[in-house]
Coordinates of C-alpha atoms in Angstrom, one line a residue:
M11 CA -35.7 -53.1 61.2
S12 CA -32.1 -51.8 59.8
D13 CA -31.8 -54.4 57.6
D14 CA -35.4 -54.7 56.5
L15 CA -34.9 -50.8 55.5
D16 CA -31.5 -51.3 53.5
A17 CA -34.0 -54.4 51.3
L18 CA -36.8 -51.9 50.6
A19 CA -34.2 -49.0 49.6
N20 CA -31.9 -51.0 47.0
A21 CA -35.7 -52.3 45.8
L22 CA -36.4 -48.8 45.4
A23 CA -33.5 -47.4 43.4
E24 CA -34.3 -49.8 40.5
F25 CA -37.2 -47.2 40.8
D26 CA -35.2 -43.8 39.9
T27 CA -35.2 -41.5 37.6
P28 CA -31.3 -41.0 36.2
D29 CA -30.8 -37.2 36.1
K30 CA -31.0 -35.5 33.8
P31 CA -27.9 -33.9 31.6
V32 CA -27.6 -30.0 32.7
K33 CA -28.5 -28.8 30.2
R34 CA -26.3 -25.3 28.7
S35 CA -26.9 -22.4 26.9
A36 CA -26.3 -22.1 23.4
I37 CA -23.4 -19.8 24.0
E38 CA -21.9 -22.3 26.4
E39 CA -22.4 -25.0 24.0
R40 CA -19.9 -23.2 21.5
V41 CA -17.7 -21.9 23.9
I42 CA -16.8 -26.0 24.7
A43 CA -16.6 -26.2 21.0
G44 CA -13.7 -23.7 20.8
F45 CA -12.4 -24.6 23.8
E46 CA -12.0 -28.0 22.6
D47 CA -10.2 -26.7 19.1
I48 CA -7.3 -25.4 21.4
Q49 CA -7.1 -28.4 22.8
R50 CA -7.4 -30.3 19.6
F51 CA -4.4 -28.5 18.8
A52 CA -2.3 -28.4 21.4
T53 CA -2.3 -32.0 21.3
R54 CA -1.6 -32.1 17.8
V55 CA 2.1 -29.8 17.9
G56 CA 2.8 -30.7 21.1
H57 CA 2.4 -26.9 22.5
P58 CA -0.3 -24.2 23.4
P59 CA -1.4 -21.8 20.7
Q60 CA 1.0 -19.0 20.4
H61 CA 1.4 -15.3 19.0
G62 CA 3.9 -14.1 16.2
A63 CA 3.9 -12.7 13.3
D64 CA 5.7 -16.1 11.7
N65 CA 3.8 -18.5 13.3
D66 CA 0.6 -19.2 11.4
I67 CA -2.6 -18.2 11.6
F68 CA -5.1 -20.4 12.9
E69 CA -2.6 -20.6 15.4
R70 CA -2.8 -17.3 16.1
L71 CA -6.7 -17.7 16.3
Y72 CA -6.4 -20.1 18.6
A73 CA -4.1 -18.4 20.9
V74 CA -6.6 -14.6 20.8
R75 CA -9.0 -17.1 21.7
L76 CA -7.1 -19.0 24.8
E77 CA -6.3 -15.5 26.1
R78 CA -10.0 -14.9 26.3
L79 CA -11.5 -17.4 27.2
A80 CA -8.6 -17.3 30.3
A81 CA -9.7 -13.8 31.6
N82 CA -13.6 -14.8 31.3
P83 CA -13.9 -15.9 34.6
D84 CA -17.0 -17.5 34.2
Y85 CA -15.8 -19.7 30.9
V86 CA -13.1 -20.4 33.4
A87 CA -15.3 -22.5 35.4
L88 CA -17.3 -24.0 32.5
L89 CA -13.7 -25.0 31.1
R90 CA -11.8 -26.1 33.9
P91 CA -13.1 -29.0 34.2
L92 CA -12.3 -30.1 30.9
D93 CA -9.2 -28.7 30.7
H94 CA -6.4 -31.9 31.3
Q95 CA -4.2 -29.5 29.7
G96 CA -3.7 -26.7 32.2
L97 CA -4.5 -24.5 28.8
L98 CA -6.5 -22.0 30.9
T99 CA -4.0 -21.9 33.8
R100 CA -0.3 -21.4 31.1
A101 CA -2.3 -19.0 29.5
Q102 CA -3.3 -16.7 32.5
K103 CA 0.2 -17.2 33.3
A104 CA 1.5 -16.3 29.9
S105 CA 4.0 -13.5 30.0
E106 CA 5.9 -14.4 27.1
Y107 CA 3.9 -12.0 24.3
E108 CA 4.7 -8.8 24.7
G109 CA 2.4 -6.2 22.9
D110 CA -1.2 -6.0 22.4
I111 CA -3.0 -8.2 19.7
D112 CA -3.6 -6.6 16.6
L113 CA -7.0 -7.7 16.3
D114 CA -7.0 -5.8 13.1
E115 CA -4.4 -7.6 11.4
L116 CA -5.6 -11.4 12.0
A117 CA -9.2 -10.1 10.3
S118 CA -7.3 -8.5 7.0
D119 CA -5.5 -11.7 6.4
L120 CA -8.9 -13.6 6.9
A121 CA -10.3 -11.2 4.8
E122 CA -8.0 -12.5 1.8
L123 CA -9.3 -16.0 2.1
E124 CA -10.4 -17.3 -1.3
D125 CA -12.4 -20.4 1.2
A126 CA -14.3 -19.8 4.5
T127 CA -17.4 -21.6 5.8
G128 CA -17.0 -20.1 9.2
D129 CA -14.4 -22.6 10.8
I130 CA -10.8 -21.2 11.0
T131 CA -9.9 -24.8 10.6
T132 CA -10.9 -24.7 7.3
L133 CA -9.3 -21.7 6.6
R134 CA -7.1 -21.4 3.2
H135 CA -4.4 -19.5 1.4
V136 CA -3.4 -17.5 4.7
R137 CA -0.4 -15.7 3.8
P138 CA 1.3 -15.3 7.1
V139 CA 1.8 -11.9 8.6
A140 CA 5.9 -12.1 7.7
E141 CA 5.6 -12.8 4.2
K142 CA 3.2 -10.0 3.4
K143 CA 5.5 -7.9 5.6
A144 CA 8.4 -9.4 3.5
A145 CA 6.9 -8.2 -0.2
E146 CA 5.6 -4.6 1.3
E147 CA 9.0 -3.8 2.4
I148 CA 10.3 -5.4 -1.1
A149 CA 7.5 -2.9 -2.8
N150 CA 8.1 0.1 -1.0
R151 CA 10.7 1.5 -3.4
E152 CA 11.6 5.0 -3.1
T153 CA 14.2 5.8 -6.0
C154 CA 18.4 6.4 -5.6
A155 CA 19.4 9.7 -5.4
D156 CA 23.1 8.8 -5.7
F157 CA 22.0 5.9 -8.5
D158 CA 25.4 7.5 -10.4
R159 CA 28.0 5.4 -8.0
F160 CA 26.3 2.2 -8.5
K161 CA 25.6 2.4 -12.1
P162 CA 28.6 2.0 -13.1
L163 CA 28.7 -1.5 -11.1
F164 CA 25.6 -2.4 -12.9
E165 CA 26.8 -2.0 -16.0
K166 CA 29.9 -3.4 -15.2
V167 CA 28.1 -6.9 -13.6
Q168 CA 25.3 -7.3 -17.0
G169 CA 29.7 -7.8 -19.1
D170 CA 30.7 -9.8 -16.6
L171 CA 27.1 -12.0 -16.8
D172 CA 27.7 -11.6 -20.9
T173 CA 31.2 -12.5 -21.2
G174 CA 30.1 -15.9 -18.7
L175 CA 32.3 -14.7 -15.8
R176 CA 30.2 -13.9 -13.3
T177 CA 26.8 -16.6 -13.5
A178 CA 23.2 -15.8 -11.9
R179 CA 22.3 -19.6 -9.9
P180 CA 19.5 -20.2 -7.9
F181 CA 19.2 -19.1 -4.9
E182 CA 19.5 -20.7 -1.8
R183 CA 18.4 -19.9 1.5
K184 CA 22.1 -20.8 3.1
S185 CA 23.5 -17.7 0.6
E186 CA 24.9 -15.3 2.3
I187 CA 23.6 -11.8 1.8
E188 CA 26.0 -9.4 3.0
P189 CA 27.3 -6.5 1.3
G190 CA 28.7 -6.1 -2.1
R191 CA 26.8 -9.5 -3.2
F192 CA 24.2 -8.9 -6.3
F193 CA 21.3 -10.7 -6.7
I194 CA 18.9 -11.0 -9.6
L195 CA 14.8 -10.4 -7.9
K196 CA 11.4 -10.5 -10.5
G197 CA 14.0 -9.5 -13.1
Q198 CA 15.6 -6.9 -11.4
K199 CA 19.5 -6.9 -9.9
A200 CA 19.6 -6.0 -6.5
Y201 CA 22.5 -4.5 -4.8
V202 CA 23.4 -4.9 -1.1
A203 CA 24.8 -1.5 -0.7
D204 CA 25.4 -1.5 2.8
K205 CA 24.1 -3.2 6.0
E206 CA 23.7 -2.6 9.7
Q207 CA 25.0 -4.8 12.3
E208 CA 23.3 -7.7 13.1
Y209 CA 21.0 -8.8 15.7
L210 CA 18.8 -11.8 16.9
N211 CA 15.0 -11.5 15.6
D212 CA 12.1 -12.4 18.1
Q213 CA 12.7 -15.9 16.5
G214 CA 16.5 -16.0 17.0
T215 CA 17.6 -15.7 14.1
K216 CA 20.0 -13.4 12.8
D217 CA 18.2 -10.1 10.6
A218 CA 19.9 -7.4 9.9
R219 CA 18.4 -3.7 8.1
L220 CA 20.1 -3.5 3.8
R221 CA 20.3 -0.7 1.9
V222 CA 19.7 -2.1 -1.6
I223 CA 20.0 -0.8 -4.9
F224 CA 18.4 -1.7 -7.6
D225 CA 19.1 -1.0 -11.6
N226 CA 16.1 0.8 -11.9
G227 CA 17.5 3.5 -10.1
T228 CA 15.6 2.9 -6.9
E229 CA 16.8 2.0 -3.9
S230 CA 14.4 0.1 -0.1
N231 CA 15.7 -0.3 2.7
L232 CA 14.5 -3.5 4.2
L233 CA 15.8 -6.2 6.1
M234 CA 17.8 -9.2 5.2
R235 CA 15.5 -12.1 6.3
S236 CA 12.7 -10.6 4.1
L237 CA 14.7 -10.0 1.2
Q238 CA 16.0 -14.1 2.0
R239 CA 12.2 -14.6 1.6
A240 CA 11.9 -12.7 -1.7
L241 CA 14.7 -14.5 -3.9
T242 CA 13.0 -18.3 -2.0
D243 CA 9.3 -17.2 -3.7
D244 CA 11.1 -15.8 -6.8
D245 CA 11.3 -19.2 -9.2
A246 CA 13.7 -16.9 -10.9
G247 CA 15.0 -15.2 -8.0
R248 CA 19.2 -15.7 -8.4
R249 CA 21.9 -14.5 -6.7
V250 CA 24.9 -13.6 -8.9
T251 CA 28.6 -15.3 -8.8
E252 CA 31.6 -13.3 -7.4
P253 CA 33.8 -13.2 -10.3
T254 CA 36.8 -14.8 -7.9
A255 CA 34.5 -17.9 -7.5
G256 CA 36.1 -20.3 -8.0
P257 CA 39.9 -21.0 -10.2
L258 CA 38.6 -19.3 -13.6
F259 CA 42.0 -20.8 -15.2
T260 CA 44.0 -23.4 -13.7
D261 CA 44.9 -26.2 -14.0
A262 CA 43.4 -27.6 -10.8
T263 CA 40.1 -27.5 -9.3
A264 CA 38.4 -27.2 -5.6
D265 CA 36.4 -28.3 -4.3
G266 CA 33.2 -27.7 -5.6
D267 CA 34.0 -26.2 -8.9
E268 CA 32.3 -28.0 -11.6
A269 CA 34.6 -28.5 -14.9
S270 CA 33.3 -25.7 -17.8
G271 CA 35.8 -26.7 -20.7
I272 CA 39.0 -24.9 -22.2
I273 CA 40.2 -22.6 -24.3
Y274 CA 42.8 -23.7 -26.8
V275 CA 44.9 -22.2 -29.0
L276 CA 46.4 -24.3 -32.4
R277 CA 48.6 -23.5 -35.0
S278 CA 47.5 -25.0 -38.3
K279 CA 50.2 -28.1 -40.9
S280 CA 48.2 -26.4 -44.1
D281 CA 50.4 -26.0 -47.2
M282 CA 48.5 -23.8 -48.4
P283 CA 50.4 -20.4 -49.3
V284 CA 48.1 -17.5 -47.0
V285 CA 48.7 -20.8 -44.3
A286 CA 52.3 -21.2 -45.0
D287 CA 53.6 -17.5 -44.6
N288 CA 51.9 -16.5 -41.6
R289 CA 52.4 -19.9 -40.0
D290 CA 53.5 -18.0 -36.7
L291 CA 50.9 -15.5 -36.7
L292 CA 47.5 -17.6 -37.1
H293 CA 46.0 -19.9 -35.0
K294 CA 42.8 -20.6 -34.1
I295 CA 40.9 -19.4 -31.7
G296 CA 38.2 -22.2 -29.9
V297 CA 36.2 -23.6 -26.5
T298 CA 35.6 -27.3 -26.1
G299 CA 34.0 -28.8 -22.5
G300 CA 35.7 -32.2 -23.9
S301 CA 39.3 -33.1 -24.8
V302 CA 41.1 -31.3 -26.8
E303 CA 43.1 -34.2 -28.9
K304 CA 40.0 -36.2 -29.6
R305 CA 38.8 -32.8 -30.7
I306 CA 41.4 -32.5 -33.4
A307 CA 41.7 -36.1 -34.0
N308 CA 40.2 -35.6 -37.5
A309 CA 41.3 -32.2 -37.9
K310 CA 42.7 -33.2 -42.0
L311 CA 38.7 -34.3 -42.7
E312 CA 37.3 -31.4 -40.9
P313 CA 37.0 -27.6 -43.0
T314 CA 37.2 -25.8 -39.4
F315 CA 40.5 -27.0 -39.1
L316 CA 41.5 -26.2 -42.6
M317 CA 41.5 -29.7 -43.9
A318 CA 44.8 -30.4 -42.1
D319 CA 46.7 -31.0 -38.7
V320 CA 47.4 -28.8 -36.3
E321 CA 49.2 -28.2 -33.3
I322 CA 48.1 -27.3 -30.0
V323 CA 49.8 -24.2 -28.8
T324 CA 48.5 -23.6 -25.4
T325 CA 45.1 -24.1 -23.9
Y326 CA 43.8 -22.3 -20.4
E327 CA 41.5 -24.4 -18.3
L328 CA 38.1 -22.7 -16.8
Y329 CA 35.5 -23.2 -14.6
N330 CA 32.0 -21.8 -14.0
I331 CA 32.2 -20.2 -17.1
N332 CA 29.7 -20.1 -20.3
R333 CA 31.7 -21.8 -23.5
V334 CA 29.8 -20.3 -25.6
K335 CA 29.3 -16.5 -24.9
L336 CA 33.0 -17.2 -23.9
E337 CA 33.7 -18.0 -26.8
N338 CA 31.9 -15.3 -28.9
L339 CA 33.4 -12.7 -27.0
L340 CA 37.0 -13.9 -27.5
H341 CA 36.2 -13.9 -31.4
R342 CA 34.3 -10.7 -30.7
V343 CA 37.7 -9.4 -29.3
F344 CA 39.4 -10.2 -32.4
E345 CA 37.1 -9.9 -35.3
R346 CA 39.2 -7.2 -36.8
A347 CA 42.2 -9.7 -37.7
R348 CA 40.0 -12.4 -38.1
L349 CA 41.2 -13.9 -41.4
E350 CA 38.6 -14.2 -44.4
I351 CA 39.2 -17.3 -46.5
E352 CA 37.1 -19.9 -48.6
L353 CA 38.1 -23.7 -48.9
K354 CA 35.8 -26.5 -49.9
D355 CA 35.3 -29.8 -47.9
R356 CA 35.9 -33.5 -48.6
F357 CA 33.0 -33.5 -50.4
G358 CA 33.6 -30.3 -52.4
H359 CA 31.0 -27.9 -50.7
P360 CA 32.5 -24.6 -50.5
V361 CA 33.2 -23.2 -46.9
T362 CA 34.3 -20.5 -44.5
P363 CA 36.1 -20.7 -41.1
R364 CA 35.8 -18.5 -38.6
E365 CA 37.6 -19.7 -36.1
W366 CA 40.9 -18.3 -37.0
F367 CA 42.8 -15.0 -36.2
L368 CA 45.9 -12.8 -37.5
V369 CA 46.9 -12.4 -33.8
P370 CA 49.7 -13.1 -31.9
L371 CA 50.0 -15.8 -29.1
F372 CA 50.5 -12.8 -26.4
A373 CA 47.2 -10.8 -28.0
I374 CA 45.6 -14.0 -26.8
D375 CA 47.3 -14.5 -23.0
E376 CA 46.5 -10.9 -22.7
A377 CA 42.9 -11.5 -23.5
V378 CA 42.5 -14.7 -21.5
E379 CA 43.8 -12.4 -18.1
R380 CA 41.7 -9.6 -19.1
I381 CA 38.3 -11.6 -19.3
R382 CA 40.2 -13.3 -15.5
D383 CA 40.0 -9.6 -14.0
G384 CA 37.1 -8.3 -15.7
S385 CA 38.4 -5.6 -17.9
I386 CA 38.1 -6.8 -21.5
K387 CA 34.5 -5.2 -21.5
G388 CA 34.8 -3.1 -24.4
V389 CA 38.2 -4.4 -25.7
S390 CA 39.0 -5.1 -29.1
Y391 CA 42.4 -6.1 -30.9
D392 CA 43.6 -3.5 -32.9
P393 CA 46.2 -5.5 -36.3
E394 CA 47.5 -1.8 -37.4
T395 CA 49.0 -1.9 -32.9
A396 CA 49.4 -5.5 -32.7
S397 CA 47.4 -4.6 -28.9
L398 CA 44.5 -4.9 -27.6
C399 CA 43.2 -1.1 -27.1

């Protein structure tokens, strides 16, 4: 009898109506869809979404959403069967994030969007809060009350840049930001006047509060990382090298130095009376990026060498200096002793050489030393006293 009943039950089972799927409300459907977005994010990045000013806006929004879901018992009951990653449990136990969630701040970020469709996975052009704060710190400047202390520093560094004693190089994140360093930000020179004690920020990175003076007479007390971000984001951001960066006038190079050229001092072998009468005093001062020997190989054919052979009196090898600026500087210093002479080239055309000066060698040596120590600004050669003043 039992077997007959079992057979009948099996036969009737073929006519059973399948269980109808659970009908969920529109709110429940949205909750599940939002939770699945969070799950996909966690799978992609390998961890649950987290708070933090430096994190992407999407991650921060997901973190807010997950916390709200985990705090609602009804939603937890709905989502628990789907939570194969344990995201709800982690969110309930999470204690790493301190402080309230600034929803107004998130809303402000979202208000900046150029393209938003309502799905946070399609948001574009959202700046991280850290980037916004860095920009705000740079913008929030005040008048520097003691700018008179710093104005001469800016004038000197500009003089160093003009002479090539310093150079402005692209800013790199590895560049050190220390007191006494100069940078160029948004076209303005910035001087780090002071730096407070370093500390580890929330991201485990060294940071410190700075006092930064700008050449327009303003200052800002901003964080070191904010200045770093601003310089990195500025395509024209530059760091100004130190005047002692590398051997400027030596016979040896150090690792990382790039040869820029050679200052050469020549003496002419011309038989012209003005040359013969002043042979020990008349010198050609120039700068070349190649071999001096090659430069003077055809001296007797070139009017710049007075159409005569020359001898090398002395040379100074230099590094990391703009050759053209340096040559112009040297010629300006000795302008009052420039030889005024006109001669004809090999084609009979009149030429006036501009690199010959009636100046003793010791004065040239002194000028080079003044370029080395940065004291050349405003200096010129006085033929009456045969000295720099």
